[in-house]
XYZ file of C-alpha atoms in Angstrom:
327
model
C 2.536 -6.443 3.649
C 2.794 -3.728 5.417
C -0.940 -1.979 5.564
C -1.891 -5.693 6.005
C -2.000 -6.410 10.193
C -3.393 -2.138 10.355
C -5.647 -2.088 13.507
C -9.576 -0.680 13.776
C -8.983 2.818 14.407
C -11.763 4.125 17.208
C -13.850 6.527 17.110
C -13.442 9.570 19.402
C -16.631 8.522 21.096
C -15.705 4.610 21.263
C -12.704 5.734 22.710
C -13.907 7.888 25.220
C -16.800 5.456 26.347
C -13.634 2.783 26.608
C -11.673 5.452 28.729
C -14.346 6.679 31.601
C -15.524 3.302 31.855
C -12.633 1.573 32.559
C -11.797 4.672 34.845
C -15.333 4.140 36.902
C -14.404 0.400 37.605
C -11.201 1.094 38.921
C -12.441 4.127 41.331
C -14.820 1.395 42.244
C -11.819 -0.560 43.252
C -10.452 2.115 45.933
C -11.613 4.568 47.848
C -10.921 8.852 49.241
C -8.722 10.061 47.314
C -6.724 6.956 45.442
C -10.245 6.447 43.954
C -10.376 9.730 42.087
C -6.520 9.359 41.369
C -7.047 5.735 40.071
C -9.947 7.223 37.837
C -7.930 10.364 36.558
C -5.032 7.841 35.599
C -6.733 4.837 33.916
C -8.619 7.112 31.722
C -5.359 9.014 30.673
C -3.977 5.868 30.162
C -6.051 4.360 28.101
C -6.583 7.336 25.932
C -3.015 8.187 25.288
C -1.856 4.925 24.985
C -4.890 4.431 21.894
C -4.132 7.157 20.038
C -0.497 6.544 19.904
C -0.740 2.673 19.422
C -2.946 3.832 15.782
C -0.125 6.362 14.596
C 3.016 3.446 15.674
C 1.226 0.849 14.185
C 1.585 2.743 10.539
C 4.450 2.943 8.869
C 7.260 6.451 8.597
C 5.603 7.757 5.436
C 9.134 9.759 5.539
C 11.642 7.268 5.626
C 11.854 5.145 2.020
C 12.943 2.385 4.776
C 9.924 1.999 6.072
C 7.445 2.552 2.658
C 9.289 1.870 -0.552
C 8.715 4.062 -2.537
C 6.295 1.678 -5.028
C 4.334 1.377 -1.995
C 4.202 4.564 -1.121
C 2.635 5.846 -4.348
C 0.206 3.179 -4.425
C -0.920 4.413 -1.131
C -1.047 8.052 -2.435
C -3.466 6.897 -5.516
C -6.080 5.655 -3.000
C -5.635 8.164 -0.431
C -4.093 10.920 0.435
C -0.938 9.960 2.307
C -0.682 14.313 2.811
C -3.751 14.067 5.086
C -3.221 10.901 6.113
C 0.302 11.980 7.800
C -1.598 14.975 9.335
C -3.921 13.079 10.811
C -1.263 10.798 12.308
C 0.741 14.258 13.901
C -2.574 15.397 15.042
C -3.562 11.968 16.782
C 0.206 11.911 18.257
C -0.733 15.442 19.524
C -3.778 14.363 21.535
C -1.883 11.376 23.301
C 0.940 13.216 24.333
C -1.793 16.377 25.500
C -3.457 13.163 27.069
C -0.551 12.550 29.336
C -0.143 16.609 29.801
C -3.470 16.496 31.801
C -2.628 13.803 33.702
C 0.797 15.554 34.778
C -1.499 18.397 35.547
C -4.279 16.946 38.039
C -2.532 14.527 39.339
C -0.753 16.322 42.197
C -4.430 18.037 42.947
C -5.652 15.221 44.233
C -2.980 14.141 46.714
C -3.988 16.883 49.106
C -7.196 17.706 49.314
C -10.595 17.079 50.918
C -12.555 14.457 48.402
C -15.074 17.451 47.176
C -12.263 18.844 46.173
C -10.828 16.150 44.169
C -13.754 15.219 42.307
C -14.735 18.281 41.091
C -10.631 18.160 39.699
C -11.372 14.833 38.601
C -14.207 16.371 36.482
C -12.565 19.105 35.002
C -9.674 16.403 33.846
C -12.256 14.328 32.100
C -13.904 16.980 30.672
C -10.351 18.149 29.082
C -9.897 14.607 27.640
C -12.790 14.273 26.105
C -12.402 17.485 24.576
C -8.698 16.736 23.202
C -10.658 13.131 21.756
C -13.414 15.058 20.146
C -11.151 17.805 18.765
C -9.769 14.725 16.101
C -13.137 12.732 15.821
C -12.261 13.492 11.997
C -8.795 12.486 11.861
C -9.804 8.907 13.809
C -12.414 9.218 10.916
C -10.165 9.434 8.227
C -7.495 7.256 9.386
C -9.570 4.176 9.554
C -10.813 5.119 6.118
C -7.569 4.641 5.125
C -7.161 1.935 6.918
C -9.651 -0.170 4.782
C -8.884 1.013 1.972
C -5.163 -0.070 1.746
C -5.395 -3.504 4.418
C -6.328 -5.209 1.508
C -4.471 -3.976 -1.258
C -3.167 -7.352 -3.039
C 1.240 -8.103 -1.698
C 3.058 -7.539 -4.381
C 7.124 -7.790 -2.944
C 9.185 -4.632 -4.131
C 12.308 -6.466 -3.388
C 11.897 -9.392 -5.945
C 13.181 -8.793 -9.505
C 10.598 -8.200 -11.661
C 8.920 -8.563 -15.150
C 5.872 -6.131 -15.983
C 3.478 -7.738 -19.233
C 2.540 -4.726 -21.265
C 0.195 -4.490 -23.732
C -3.644 -4.327 -25.414
C -6.250 -6.357 -24.333
C -6.657 -9.840 -25.961
C -2.920 -9.994 -27.254
C -1.700 -13.283 -24.948
C -0.352 -11.116 -21.639
C -1.961 -12.938 -19.108
C -2.173 -16.441 -21.231
C 1.429 -15.723 -21.228
C 1.669 -15.123 -17.249
C -0.539 -18.174 -16.675
C 1.970 -20.706 -18.872
C 5.414 -19.599 -17.267
C 4.163 -19.334 -13.920
C 1.165 -21.575 -13.508
C -0.551 -18.843 -12.240
C -4.078 -19.143 -13.304
C -6.425 -17.361 -11.409
C -4.332 -15.970 -9.409
C -5.270 -12.172 -9.472
C -6.221 -9.455 -7.229
C -7.996 -6.050 -7.690
C -6.463 -2.730 -6.930
C -8.796 -0.106 -6.402
C -7.994 2.091 -9.247
C -8.834 -0.944 -11.961
C -11.842 -3.406 -12.583
C -9.910 -6.024 -13.220
C -8.115 -7.951 -11.362
C -4.112 -7.439 -12.017
C -2.458 -10.533 -12.490
C 0.513 -11.922 -10.328
C 3.262 -15.191 -10.577
C 6.233 -16.015 -9.639
C 9.043 -18.508 -11.567
C 12.483 -20.178 -10.419
C 15.887 -19.836 -12.706
C 18.895 -20.812 -10.542
C 17.511 -20.582 -7.293
C 15.991 -17.000 -8.001
C 12.574 -16.074 -7.538
C 11.244 -14.214 -10.198
C 7.404 -11.735 -9.619
C 5.494 -11.378 -13.394
C 2.830 -9.177 -13.179
C 0.023 -8.258 -15.791
C -1.909 -4.962 -14.896
C -4.769 -4.817 -17.077
C -6.585 -1.492 -16.639
C -3.572 0.732 -16.147
C -1.244 -0.250 -19.170
C -3.267 -1.865 -21.931
C -4.288 1.271 -22.974
C -2.565 5.363 -24.184
C -1.431 7.175 -21.310
C -4.028 10.336 -22.463
C -6.900 7.202 -21.423
C -5.881 6.957 -18.062
C -7.483 8.825 -15.804
C -5.416 11.024 -12.571
C -6.097 7.773 -10.014
C -4.236 5.043 -12.998
C -1.856 7.330 -14.416
C 0.156 7.713 -10.344
C -0.838 3.880 -10.108
C 1.310 3.463 -13.650
C 3.786 6.011 -11.301
C 4.219 3.122 -8.747
C 4.791 0.604 -11.719
C 8.209 1.959 -12.476
C 9.439 1.673 -9.165
C 8.421 -2.069 -9.701
C 9.534 -3.150 -13.402
C 12.750 -4.581 -13.716
C 12.270 -5.830 -17.212
C 9.196 -4.918 -19.194
C 7.363 -6.838 -21.834
C 5.064 -5.653 -24.481
C 3.121 -8.308 -25.956
C 2.094 -7.489 -29.625
C -0.574 -9.012 -32.049
C 0.555 -7.928 -35.206
C -2.603 -10.443 -36.681
C -4.675 -7.610 -35.047
C -7.516 -10.663 -33.796
C -7.240 -8.617 -30.201
C -9.163 -6.215 -32.360
C -6.790 -3.048 -32.369
C -4.934 -2.201 -35.354
C -0.636 -2.763 -34.664
C -0.338 0.814 -35.127
C -2.314 1.802 -31.996
C -0.121 -1.264 -30.545
C 2.681 0.398 -31.384
C 1.800 3.778 -30.592
C 1.052 2.256 -27.238
C 4.359 0.332 -27.015
C 6.270 3.527 -27.670
C 4.785 5.341 -24.904
C 5.036 2.875 -22.433
C 9.140 3.079 -23.295
C 9.622 6.196 -22.826
C 7.609 5.810 -19.108
C 9.652 2.874 -18.642
C 13.441 3.931 -20.210
C 15.314 2.990 -17.136
C 14.588 -0.323 -17.775
C 14.747 -2.995 -20.029
C 11.945 -2.933 -23.089
C 11.436 -5.490 -25.140
C 8.674 -5.792 -28.277
C 7.465 -9.430 -28.244
C 4.672 -10.359 -31.352
C 2.952 -12.975 -30.113
C 0.985 -15.457 -31.824
C 3.809 -16.363 -34.551
C 1.909 -19.533 -35.064
C -1.040 -17.225 -36.974
C 2.036 -15.347 -38.887
C -0.001 -15.595 -42.204
C -2.327 -13.670 -40.533
C -0.612 -10.383 -39.782
C -1.452 -7.707 -40.827
C 2.463 -5.988 -41.558
C 5.532 -7.041 -41.072
C 6.459 -5.930 -37.461
C 10.256 -5.356 -36.098
C 9.833 -6.763 -32.668
C 12.873 -8.241 -30.420
C 11.260 -11.322 -30.218
C 8.444 -13.185 -31.639
C 6.495 -16.472 -30.232
C 3.602 -17.697 -30.098
C 2.184 -18.785 -26.257
C -0.577 -20.733 -27.901
C 2.283 -23.600 -29.200
C 4.937 -22.570 -26.379
C 7.263 -21.795 -29.190
C 9.849 -18.976 -27.924
C 8.297 -18.689 -24.887
C 11.373 -19.795 -22.534
C 13.263 -17.532 -24.892
C 11.391 -14.815 -23.882
C 11.177 -15.387 -20.353
C 14.992 -15.966 -20.704
C 15.701 -13.495 -22.335
C 14.333 -10.607 -19.648
C 16.085 -12.552 -16.610
C 19.017 -11.717 -18.407
C 18.036 -8.612 -18.596
C 17.426 -7.895 -15.152
C 20.869 -9.341 -14.354
C 19.067 -9.941 -10.967
C 22.298 -11.052 -8.333
C 21.462 -11.952 -4.648
C 22.912 -10.754 -1.563
C 25.373 -12.664 -0.545
C 26.423 -12.839 3.292
C 30.581 -11.569 3.821
C 32.426 -14.079 3.556
C 36.069 -13.227 4.392
């Protein structure tokens, strides 16, 4: 996952202490003008290299090759991506500025007396510290963003994906568990209090991903907050097929009319992918509150038509893996 290995970002104080303490050790190993030159070079290199490493560890949000639209919107739902990009830009500026200070002062330390050289080196140190302190807030925000993003569950945008939606207690999680043996395979996103269910299954040696998103697609759009709405938009980039599960018996606690309204809202938002209406609990059909026009009927409890629903989703996706070029 693209955010998993992001390193901890040092604070300005930590970076300054590291640079100057290493510089002091480098100076003790030498003498005279060479010591002052070594101290400046060590401090500038540590500051410049560390700041540059902070920036290059992050993907470039400006390019889809670095960040898939799914992860871009997920990230932007959790942190302010524009603010993060600005912080990274200013950090890179500081890295380059440290190099410039080194290039400006190093010649001054070569052909002069030791007292003047020490004076110039101290001036350079003061300017280096000032540069790093200027971006203290940026370094803090970068590290906060790293902490917020690095533990996101690993969902692959490149795998063919089925997203299961519907009100709570209609059988979504049971369906995901049944077809993937993904019992307990859940992970929490910061924008939902419930864990997102994730499982995998194979058809014809192709691995499919199936996602249950409680807290996001189990209530009407008007009941979602801004962050949740943006997370749903991210799911649009992920879904290759939607299964909207209904409970016509009403045992889930929600009237069928409300369930159908949610289905219509989901179908409207995910208009670019196949959306199937699946009536669950067909084994309880004698308790159904009304006839429902569904694409499929199934019973997760008894297993009736479960594989039929899954096969229909696979066929609708029509995924064909890219094969090596054959002459």
